[in-house]
PDB file of C-alpha atoms in Angstrom:
ATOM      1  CA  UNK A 286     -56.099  18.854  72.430  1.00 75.00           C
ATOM      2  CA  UNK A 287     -54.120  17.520  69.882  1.00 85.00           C
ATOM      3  CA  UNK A 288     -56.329  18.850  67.000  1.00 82.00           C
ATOM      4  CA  UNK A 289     -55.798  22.636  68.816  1.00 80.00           C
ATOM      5  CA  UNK A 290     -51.901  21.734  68.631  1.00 83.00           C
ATOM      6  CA  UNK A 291     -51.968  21.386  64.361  1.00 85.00           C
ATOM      7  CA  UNK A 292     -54.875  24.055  64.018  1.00 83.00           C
ATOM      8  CA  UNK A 293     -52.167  26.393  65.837  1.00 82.00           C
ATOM      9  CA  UNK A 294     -49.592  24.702  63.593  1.00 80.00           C
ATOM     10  CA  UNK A 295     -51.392  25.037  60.625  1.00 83.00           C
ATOM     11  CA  UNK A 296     -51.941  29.186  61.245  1.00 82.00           C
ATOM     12  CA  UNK A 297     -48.515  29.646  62.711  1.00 80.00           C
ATOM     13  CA  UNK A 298     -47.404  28.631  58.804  1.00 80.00           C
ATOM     14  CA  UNK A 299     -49.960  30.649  57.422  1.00 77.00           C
ATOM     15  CA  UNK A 300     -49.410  34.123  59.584  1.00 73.00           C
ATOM     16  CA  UNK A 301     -45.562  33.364  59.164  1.00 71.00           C
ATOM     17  CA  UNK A 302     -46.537  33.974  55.661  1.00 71.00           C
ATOM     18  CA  UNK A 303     -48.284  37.466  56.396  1.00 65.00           C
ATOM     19  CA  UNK A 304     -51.886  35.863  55.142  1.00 71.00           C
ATOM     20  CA  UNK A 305     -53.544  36.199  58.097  1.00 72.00           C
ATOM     21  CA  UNK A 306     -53.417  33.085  60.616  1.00 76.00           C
ATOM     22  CA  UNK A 307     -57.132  34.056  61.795  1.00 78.00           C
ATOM     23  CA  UNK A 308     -58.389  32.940  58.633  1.00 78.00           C
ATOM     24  CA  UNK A 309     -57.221  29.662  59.126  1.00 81.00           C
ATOM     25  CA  UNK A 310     -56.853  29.299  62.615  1.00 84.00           C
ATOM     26  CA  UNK A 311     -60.852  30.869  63.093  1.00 85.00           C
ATOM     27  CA  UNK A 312     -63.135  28.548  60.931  1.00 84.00           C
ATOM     28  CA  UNK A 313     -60.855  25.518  61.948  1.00 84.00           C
ATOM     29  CA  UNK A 314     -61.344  26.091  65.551  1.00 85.00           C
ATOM     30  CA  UNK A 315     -65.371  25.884  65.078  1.00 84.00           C
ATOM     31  CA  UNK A 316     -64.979  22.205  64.288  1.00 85.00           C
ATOM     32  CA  UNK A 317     -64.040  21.450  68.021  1.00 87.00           C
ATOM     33  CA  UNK A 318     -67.685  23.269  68.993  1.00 84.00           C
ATOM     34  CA  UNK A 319     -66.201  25.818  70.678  1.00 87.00           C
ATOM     35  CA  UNK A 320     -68.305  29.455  70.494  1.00 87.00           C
ATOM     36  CA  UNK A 321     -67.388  31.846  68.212  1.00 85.00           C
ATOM     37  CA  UNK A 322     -66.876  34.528  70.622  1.00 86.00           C
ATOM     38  CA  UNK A 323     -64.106  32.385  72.496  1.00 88.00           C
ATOM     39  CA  UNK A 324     -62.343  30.909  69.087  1.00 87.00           C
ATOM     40  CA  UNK A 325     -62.151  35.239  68.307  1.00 85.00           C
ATOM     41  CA  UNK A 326     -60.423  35.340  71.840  1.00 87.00           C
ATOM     42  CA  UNK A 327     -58.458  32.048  71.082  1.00 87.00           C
ATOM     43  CA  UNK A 328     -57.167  34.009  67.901  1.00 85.00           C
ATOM     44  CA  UNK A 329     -56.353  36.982  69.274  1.00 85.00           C
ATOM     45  CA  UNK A 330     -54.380  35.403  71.734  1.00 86.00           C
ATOM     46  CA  UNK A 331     -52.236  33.241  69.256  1.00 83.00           C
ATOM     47  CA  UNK A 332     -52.206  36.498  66.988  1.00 82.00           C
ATOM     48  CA  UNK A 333     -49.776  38.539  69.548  1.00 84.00           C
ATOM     49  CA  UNK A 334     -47.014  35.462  69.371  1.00 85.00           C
ATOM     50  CA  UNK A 335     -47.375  34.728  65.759  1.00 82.00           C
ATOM     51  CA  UNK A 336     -46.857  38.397  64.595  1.00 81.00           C
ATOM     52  CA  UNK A 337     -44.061  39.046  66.975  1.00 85.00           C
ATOM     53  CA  UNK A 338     -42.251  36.404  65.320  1.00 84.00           C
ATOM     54  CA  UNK A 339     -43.420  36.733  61.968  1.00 82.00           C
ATOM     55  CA  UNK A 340     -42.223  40.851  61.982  1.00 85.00           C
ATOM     56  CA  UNK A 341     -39.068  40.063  63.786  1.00 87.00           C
ATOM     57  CA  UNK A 342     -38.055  38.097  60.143  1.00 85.00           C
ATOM     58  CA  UNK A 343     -39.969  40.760  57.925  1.00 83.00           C
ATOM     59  CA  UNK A 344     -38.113  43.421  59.819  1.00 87.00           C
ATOM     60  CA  UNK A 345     -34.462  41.434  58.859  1.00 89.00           C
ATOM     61  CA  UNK A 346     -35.783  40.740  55.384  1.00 87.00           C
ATOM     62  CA  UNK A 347     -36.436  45.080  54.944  1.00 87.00           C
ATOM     63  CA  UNK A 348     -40.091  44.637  54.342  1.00 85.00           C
ATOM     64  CA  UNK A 349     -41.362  46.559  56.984  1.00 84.00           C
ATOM     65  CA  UNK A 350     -41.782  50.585  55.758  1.00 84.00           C
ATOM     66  CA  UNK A 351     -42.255  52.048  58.748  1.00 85.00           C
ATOM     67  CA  UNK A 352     -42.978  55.260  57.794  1.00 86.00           C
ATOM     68  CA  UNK A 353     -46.321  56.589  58.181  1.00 85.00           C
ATOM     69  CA  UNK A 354     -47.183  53.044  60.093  1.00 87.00           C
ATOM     70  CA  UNK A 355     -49.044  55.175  62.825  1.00 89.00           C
ATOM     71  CA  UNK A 356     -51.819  56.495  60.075  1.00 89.00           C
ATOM     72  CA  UNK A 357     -53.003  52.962  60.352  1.00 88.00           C
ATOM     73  CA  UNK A 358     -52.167  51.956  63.792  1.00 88.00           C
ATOM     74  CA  UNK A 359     -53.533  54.545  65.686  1.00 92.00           C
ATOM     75  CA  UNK A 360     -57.213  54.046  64.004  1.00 92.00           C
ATOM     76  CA  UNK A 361     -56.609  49.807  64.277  1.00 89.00           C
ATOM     77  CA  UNK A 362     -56.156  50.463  67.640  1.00 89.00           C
ATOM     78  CA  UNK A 363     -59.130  52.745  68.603  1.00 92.00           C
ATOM     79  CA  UNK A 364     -61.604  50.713  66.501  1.00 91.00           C
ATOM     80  CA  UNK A 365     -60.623  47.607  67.585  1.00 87.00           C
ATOM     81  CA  UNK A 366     -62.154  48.588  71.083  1.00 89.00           C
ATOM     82  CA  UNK A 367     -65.594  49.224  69.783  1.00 90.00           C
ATOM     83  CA  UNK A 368     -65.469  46.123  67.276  1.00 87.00           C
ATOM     84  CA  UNK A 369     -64.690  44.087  70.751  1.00 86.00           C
ATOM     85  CA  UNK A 370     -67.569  45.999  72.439  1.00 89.00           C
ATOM     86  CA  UNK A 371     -70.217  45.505  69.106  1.00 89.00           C
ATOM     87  CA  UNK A 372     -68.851  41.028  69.153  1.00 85.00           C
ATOM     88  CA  UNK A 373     -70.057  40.889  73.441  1.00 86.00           C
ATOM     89  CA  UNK A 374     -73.928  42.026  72.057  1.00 90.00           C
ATOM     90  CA  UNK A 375     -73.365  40.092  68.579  1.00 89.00           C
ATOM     91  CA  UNK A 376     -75.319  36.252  68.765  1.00 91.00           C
ATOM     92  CA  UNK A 377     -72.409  33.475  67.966  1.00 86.00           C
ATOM     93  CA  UNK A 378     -74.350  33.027  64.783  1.00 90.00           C
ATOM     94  CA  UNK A 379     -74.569  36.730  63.449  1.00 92.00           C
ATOM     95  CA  UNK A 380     -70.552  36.336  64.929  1.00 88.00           C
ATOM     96  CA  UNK A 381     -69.977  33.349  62.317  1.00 86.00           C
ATOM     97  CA  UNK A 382     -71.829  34.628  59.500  1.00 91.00           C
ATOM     98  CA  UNK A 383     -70.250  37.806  59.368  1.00 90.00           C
ATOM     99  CA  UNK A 384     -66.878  36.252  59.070  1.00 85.00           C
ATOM    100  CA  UNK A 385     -67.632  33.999  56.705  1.00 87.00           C
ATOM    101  CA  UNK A 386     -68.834  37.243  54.504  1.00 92.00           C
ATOM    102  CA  UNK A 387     -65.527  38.634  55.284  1.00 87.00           C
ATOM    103  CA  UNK A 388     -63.619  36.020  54.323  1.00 84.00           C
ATOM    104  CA  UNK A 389     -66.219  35.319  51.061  1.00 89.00           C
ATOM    105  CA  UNK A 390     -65.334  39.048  50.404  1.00 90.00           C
ATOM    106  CA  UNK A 391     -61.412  38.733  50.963  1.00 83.00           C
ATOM    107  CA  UNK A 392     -61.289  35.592  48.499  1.00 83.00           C
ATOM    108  CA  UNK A 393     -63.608  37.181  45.787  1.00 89.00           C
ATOM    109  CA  UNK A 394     -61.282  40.454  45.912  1.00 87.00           C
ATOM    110  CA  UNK A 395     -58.251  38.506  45.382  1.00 81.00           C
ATOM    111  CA  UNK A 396     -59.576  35.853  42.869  1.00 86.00           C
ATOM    112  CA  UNK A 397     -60.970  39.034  40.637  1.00 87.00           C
ATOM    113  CA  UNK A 398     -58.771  41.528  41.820  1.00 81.00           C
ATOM    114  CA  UNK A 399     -56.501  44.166  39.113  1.00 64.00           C
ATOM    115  CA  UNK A 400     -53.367  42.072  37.821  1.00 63.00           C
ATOM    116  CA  UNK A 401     -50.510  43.183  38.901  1.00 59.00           C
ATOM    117  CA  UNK A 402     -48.180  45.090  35.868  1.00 55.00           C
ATOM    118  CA  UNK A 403     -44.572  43.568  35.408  1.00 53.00           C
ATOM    119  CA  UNK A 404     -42.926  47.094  36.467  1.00 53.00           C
ATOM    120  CA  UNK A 405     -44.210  46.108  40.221  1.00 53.00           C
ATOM    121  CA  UNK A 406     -43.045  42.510  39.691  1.00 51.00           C
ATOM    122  CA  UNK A 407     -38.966  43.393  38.800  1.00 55.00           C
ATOM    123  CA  UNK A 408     -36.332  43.039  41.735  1.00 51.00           C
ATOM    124  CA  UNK A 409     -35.817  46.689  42.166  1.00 53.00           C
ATOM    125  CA  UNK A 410     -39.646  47.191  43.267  1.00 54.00           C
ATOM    126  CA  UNK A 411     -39.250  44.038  45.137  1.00 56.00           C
ATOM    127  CA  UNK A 412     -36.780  42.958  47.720  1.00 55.00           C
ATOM    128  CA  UNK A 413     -37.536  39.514  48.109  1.00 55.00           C
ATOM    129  CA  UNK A 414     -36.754  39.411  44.073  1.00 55.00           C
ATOM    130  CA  UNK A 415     -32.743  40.476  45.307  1.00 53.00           C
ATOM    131  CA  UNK A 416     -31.509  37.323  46.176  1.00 54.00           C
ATOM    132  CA  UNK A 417     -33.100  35.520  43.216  1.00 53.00           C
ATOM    133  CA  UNK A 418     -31.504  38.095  40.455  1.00 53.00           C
ATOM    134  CA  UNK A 419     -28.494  38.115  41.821  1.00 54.00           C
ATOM    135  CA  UNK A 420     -28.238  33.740  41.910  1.00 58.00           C
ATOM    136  CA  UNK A 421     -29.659  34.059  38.137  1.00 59.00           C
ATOM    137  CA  UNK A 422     -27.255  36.753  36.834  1.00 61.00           C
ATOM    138  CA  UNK A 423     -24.368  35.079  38.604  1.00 59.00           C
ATOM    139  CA  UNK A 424     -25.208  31.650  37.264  1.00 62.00           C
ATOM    140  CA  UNK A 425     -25.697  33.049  34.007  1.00 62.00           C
ATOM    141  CA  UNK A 426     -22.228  34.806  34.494  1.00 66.00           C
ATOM    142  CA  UNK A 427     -20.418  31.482  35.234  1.00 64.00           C
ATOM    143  CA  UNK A 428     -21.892  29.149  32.135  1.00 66.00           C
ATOM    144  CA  UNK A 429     -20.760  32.328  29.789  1.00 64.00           C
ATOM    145  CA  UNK A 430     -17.146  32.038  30.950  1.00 67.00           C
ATOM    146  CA  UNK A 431     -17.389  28.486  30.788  1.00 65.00           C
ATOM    147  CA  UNK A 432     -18.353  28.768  27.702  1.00 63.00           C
ATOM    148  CA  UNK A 433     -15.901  31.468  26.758  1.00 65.00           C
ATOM    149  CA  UNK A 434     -13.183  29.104  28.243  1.00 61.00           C
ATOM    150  CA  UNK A 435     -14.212  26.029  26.367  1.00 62.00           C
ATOM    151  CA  UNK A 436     -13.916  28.656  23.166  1.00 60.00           C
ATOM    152  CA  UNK A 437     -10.412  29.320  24.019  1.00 61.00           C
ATOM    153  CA  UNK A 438      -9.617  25.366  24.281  1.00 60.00           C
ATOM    154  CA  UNK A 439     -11.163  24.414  20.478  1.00 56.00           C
TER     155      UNK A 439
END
């Protein structure tokens, strides 16, 4: 029990982040010898929570575009019937290795992955970059009039 409470712990932190608690919360759970079909119920479960919460402070931040959102939900949605259907006549095992091929596929992808250019790395492509400008310019603004006031004084 109390090994569930900092596995959910652990993935709460994670999914607040937008990585994806499942990927933590999923291979963690198989330690306790629980089945893989229930630790993929287990996570779906925790999954409705932890996104709630997670998108209520992405929604307040402004990084939620909603626009076109239901090109990708609708699909999600639909498919994720028939991928429940295809994991009740998967073996545990196939169940397991499959995600760990997913999850050998997701790292791979983002170890090797393009680089990102510097155009998509400046504040005005990037919200969460606001704040930080705007503490650097004004710092920067205060030590030149200190320094311009310390000018004045010699």
């Amino acid at each position: 029990m109390f090994l569930s409470g900092v596995f959910g712990f652990l993935a709460g932190i994670v999914g607040g982040m937008g990585m994806g608690g499942g990927t933590v919360l999923v291979p963690l759970l198989g330690f306790l010898d629980i089945p893989q079909r229930q630790i993929q119920a287990i996570n779906l479960i925790c999954f409705l929570p932890m996104s709630i919460v997670a998108l209520g402070f992405h929604f307040k931040n402004g990084l939620v575009k909603t626009k076109n959102i239901l090109y990708t939900i609708i699909p999600a949605c639909l498919t994720s019937v028939g991928g429940a259907i295809l994991a009740q006549h998967l073996d545990n095992k196939i169940l397991k290795i499959l995600f760990a091929l997913f999850i050998l596929f997701v790292g791979v992808r983002m170890l090797f992955g393009g680089k990102k250019s510097k155009k998509q790395l400046t504040a005005r492509h990037n919200p969460l970059l606001w704040r930080h400008q705007f503490s650097r310019s004004f710092i920067r603004s205060r030590i030149l009039e200190r320094d311009r006031v310390s000018m004045r004084e010699m």
